[in-house]
mmCIF file of C-alpha atoms and ligand atoms in Angstrom:
data_model
loop_
_atom_site.group_PDB
_atom_site.id
_atom_site.type_symbol
_atom_site.label_atom_id
_atom_site.label_comp_id
_atom_site.label_asym_id
_atom_site.label_seq_id
_atom_site.Cartn_x
_atom_site.Cartn_y
_atom_site.Cartn_z
ATOM 1 C CA MET V 138 -64.081 -42.598 -115.467
ATOM 2 C CA THR V 139 -66.199 -39.805 -116.534
ATOM 3 C CA ARG V 140 -67.840 -39.694 -119.933
ATOM 4 C CA ASP V 141 -65.286 -37.169 -121.150
ATOM 5 C CA GLU V 142 -62.369 -39.293 -119.971
ATOM 6 C CA GLU V 143 -63.915 -42.246 -121.812
ATOM 7 C CA LEU V 144 -64.186 -40.308 -125.055
ATOM 8 C CA ILE V 145 -60.487 -39.213 -124.589
ATOM 9 C CA ARG V 146 -59.468 -42.822 -124.111
ATOM 10 C CA LEU V 147 -61.273 -43.962 -127.226
ATOM 11 C CA ALA V 148 -59.913 -41.150 -129.308
ATOM 12 C CA LEU V 149 -56.374 -42.129 -128.207
ATOM 13 C CA VAL V 150 -57.186 -45.882 -129.092
ATOM 14 C CA ALA V 151 -58.549 -44.757 -132.590
ATOM 15 C CA ARG V 152 -55.521 -42.661 -133.235
ATOM 16 C CA ALA V 153 -53.360 -45.705 -132.931
ATOM 17 C CA LEU V 154 -55.384 -47.179 -135.783
ATOM 18 C CA ALA V 155 -54.857 -44.214 -138.185
ATOM 19 C CA TYR V 156 -53.459 -44.953 -141.737
ATOM 20 C CA ALA V 157 -51.187 -42.109 -142.084
ATOM 21 C CA PRO V 158 -48.187 -43.366 -144.025
ATOM 22 C CA TYR V 159 -47.467 -40.142 -145.911
ATOM 23 C CA SER V 160 -47.663 -37.537 -143.239
ATOM 24 C CA GLY V 161 -47.006 -39.654 -140.234
ATOM 25 C CA TYR V 162 -49.632 -37.425 -138.332
ATOM 26 C CA GLN V 163 -51.999 -39.841 -136.869
ATOM 27 C CA VAL V 164 -55.471 -38.417 -135.551
ATOM 28 C CA GLY V 165 -58.110 -40.293 -133.645
ATOM 29 C CA ALA V 166 -61.527 -39.075 -132.913
ATOM 30 C CA ALA V 167 -64.421 -40.381 -130.701
ATOM 31 C CA LEU V 168 -67.942 -38.687 -130.652
ATOM 32 C CA ARG V 169 -70.904 -39.297 -128.374
ATOM 33 C CA THR V 170 -74.457 -38.751 -129.503
ATOM 34 C CA ARG V 171 -76.997 -37.149 -127.467
ATOM 35 C CA ASP V 172 -78.583 -40.577 -127.003
ATOM 36 C CA GLY V 173 -75.315 -41.866 -125.516
ATOM 37 C CA ARG V 174 -73.865 -43.842 -128.537
ATOM 38 C CA VAL V 175 -70.143 -43.581 -129.080
ATOM 39 C CA PHE V 176 -68.374 -43.608 -132.572
ATOM 40 C CA THR V 177 -64.866 -43.525 -133.526
ATOM 41 C CA GLY V 178 -62.750 -42.579 -136.480
ATOM 42 C CA ALA V 179 -59.092 -42.268 -137.534
ATOM 43 C CA ASN V 180 -57.544 -40.384 -140.407
ATOM 44 C CA VAL V 181 -57.155 -42.551 -143.493
ATOM 45 C CA GLU V 182 -54.568 -41.061 -146.052
ATOM 46 C CA ASN V 183 -54.302 -41.964 -149.732
ATOM 47 C CA ALA V 184 -51.440 -41.750 -152.199
ATOM 48 C CA SER V 185 -53.743 -39.324 -153.929
ATOM 49 C CA TYR V 186 -53.378 -36.913 -151.041
ATOM 50 C CA GLY V 187 -56.801 -35.077 -151.702
ATOM 51 C CA LEU V 188 -58.670 -38.335 -150.931
ATOM 52 C CA SER V 189 -57.592 -38.493 -147.447
ATOM 53 C CA VAL V 190 -60.245 -38.394 -144.727
ATOM 54 C CA CYS V 191 -59.909 -36.838 -141.394
ATOM 55 C CA ALA V 192 -60.628 -38.829 -138.166
ATOM 56 C CA GLU V 193 -63.463 -36.498 -137.181
ATOM 57 C CA ARG V 194 -65.319 -36.891 -140.504
ATOM 58 C CA GLY V 195 -64.844 -40.719 -140.258
ATOM 59 C CA ALA V 196 -66.405 -40.746 -136.895
ATOM 60 C CA VAL V 197 -69.415 -38.594 -138.129
ATOM 61 C CA ILE V 198 -69.993 -40.831 -141.095
ATOM 62 C CA ALA V 199 -69.992 -43.932 -138.790
ATOM 63 C CA ALA V 200 -72.651 -42.072 -136.650
ATOM 64 C CA VAL V 201 -74.760 -41.106 -139.551
ATOM 65 C CA LEU V 202 -74.644 -44.764 -140.818
ATOM 66 C CA ALA V 203 -75.969 -45.877 -137.460
ATOM 67 C CA GLY V 204 -78.901 -43.319 -137.694
ATOM 68 C CA ALA V 205 -77.454 -40.823 -135.361
ATOM 69 C CA ARG V 206 -77.905 -37.155 -136.171
ATOM 70 C CA ASP V 207 -77.288 -35.380 -132.993
ATOM 71 C CA ILE V 208 -73.666 -35.109 -131.757
ATOM 72 C CA ALA V 209 -73.036 -33.894 -128.124
ATOM 73 C CA ALA V 210 -69.302 -34.162 -127.748
ATOM 74 C CA ILE V 211 -66.146 -35.190 -129.633
ATOM 75 C CA ALA V 212 -62.705 -35.819 -128.466
ATOM 76 C CA VAL V 213 -59.874 -35.419 -130.913
ATOM 77 C CA ALA V 214 -56.401 -36.898 -130.251
ATOM 78 C CA THR V 215 -53.202 -35.857 -131.918
ATOM 79 C CA ALA V 216 -49.576 -35.652 -131.052
ATOM 80 C CA SER V 217 -49.558 -31.883 -131.260
ATOM 81 C CA SER V 218 -48.772 -29.615 -128.315
ATOM 82 C CA PRO V 219 -50.816 -27.691 -127.560
ATOM 83 C CA PRO V 220 -53.395 -30.197 -128.708
ATOM 84 C CA ALA V 221 -54.689 -29.504 -132.283
ATOM 85 C CA GLY V 222 -58.371 -28.767 -133.022
ATOM 86 C CA PRO V 223 -60.318 -30.186 -136.054
ATOM 87 C CA CYS V 224 -59.488 -28.737 -139.366
ATOM 88 C CA GLY V 225 -61.777 -26.268 -141.114
ATOM 89 C CA MET V 226 -63.456 -28.917 -143.257
ATOM 90 C CA CYS V 227 -64.229 -31.044 -140.119
ATOM 91 C CA ARG V 228 -65.420 -28.071 -138.105
ATOM 92 C CA GLN V 229 -68.010 -27.431 -140.851
ATOM 93 C CA THR V 230 -68.933 -31.097 -140.838
ATOM 94 C CA LEU V 231 -69.475 -31.196 -137.180
ATOM 95 C CA ALA V 232 -71.478 -27.967 -137.146
ATOM 96 C CA GLU V 233 -73.983 -29.758 -139.365
ATOM 97 C CA PHE V 234 -74.808 -32.175 -136.624
ATOM 98 C CA SER V 235 -74.620 -29.993 -133.463
ATOM 99 C CA ARG V 236 -75.114 -26.401 -132.478
ATOM 100 C CA ASP V 237 -73.519 -26.758 -129.060
ATOM 101 C CA LEU V 238 -70.890 -29.353 -129.647
ATOM 102 C CA ALA V 239 -68.372 -29.759 -126.943
ATOM 103 C CA ILE V 240 -64.975 -30.409 -128.358
ATOM 104 C CA THR V 241 -62.184 -31.845 -126.357
ATOM 105 C CA MET V 242 -58.692 -31.744 -127.883
ATOM 106 C CA VAL V 243 -55.832 -34.022 -126.331
ATOM 107 C CA ASN V 244 -52.437 -35.232 -127.137
ATOM 108 C CA ASP V 245 -50.542 -38.347 -126.251
ATOM 109 C CA ARG V 246 -48.811 -36.472 -123.382
ATOM 110 C CA GLY V 247 -51.958 -35.981 -121.435
ATOM 111 C CA GLU V 248 -52.562 -32.327 -122.493
ATOM 112 C CA VAL V 249 -56.144 -31.393 -122.764
ATOM 113 C CA ALA V 250 -58.046 -28.314 -124.226
ATOM 114 C CA HIS V 251 -61.638 -27.553 -124.549
ATOM 115 C CA ALA V 252 -63.704 -25.547 -127.040
ATOM 116 C CA THR V 253 -67.232 -25.339 -128.324
ATOM 117 C CA ILE V 254 -68.071 -25.617 -132.063
ATOM 118 C CA ASP V 255 -69.145 -21.942 -131.945
ATOM 119 C CA GLU V 256 -65.743 -20.994 -130.673
ATOM 120 C CA LEU V 257 -63.920 -22.926 -133.387
ATOM 121 C CA LEU V 258 -66.431 -22.049 -136.109
ATOM 122 C CA PRO V 259 -68.295 -18.786 -135.340
ATOM 123 C CA ARG V 260 -71.285 -18.063 -137.533
ATOM 124 C CA ALA V 261 -71.200 -21.435 -139.184
ATOM 125 C CA PHE V 262 -72.986 -21.915 -142.369
ATOM 126 C CA ARG V 263 -75.911 -24.239 -141.708
ATOM 127 C CA GLY V 264 -78.895 -25.614 -143.724
ATOM 128 C CA ASP V 265 -81.168 -22.924 -142.163
ATOM 129 C CA ALA V 266 -79.323 -20.337 -144.284
ATOM 130 C CA LEU V 267 -80.513 -22.063 -147.494
ATOM 131 C CA PRO V 268 -83.645 -20.674 -149.132
HETATM 132 ZN ZN1 ZN N 940 -60.378 -32.527 -140.670
#
């Protein structure tokens, strides 16, 4: 199993753990840091909808809490066809921790799509834009 296949497998596993009683739209994410560690996340909804947290941001938070700051790749698993990419908020969050992030989007039917963070969020706002 390649490293990408492993991330996909872990994203699909995480997706099954999503807490999405309101939308029914389960999302899982698995990211790999440049030093080889893997962190996962799943979307966690709330009755106060605005408090819901996406799978990708959950995985980023787990990585940061472990001291990881450099993300090399992420796989995102949904039921969408074609496979859905991260939402705008998550694209911005991911851009904070990688300039060349490889994003793999998959669904539970085995469809796979690839993109980079620059393709999904061109000219991202980053800390170096701050005075
Ligand atoms: Zn999101």
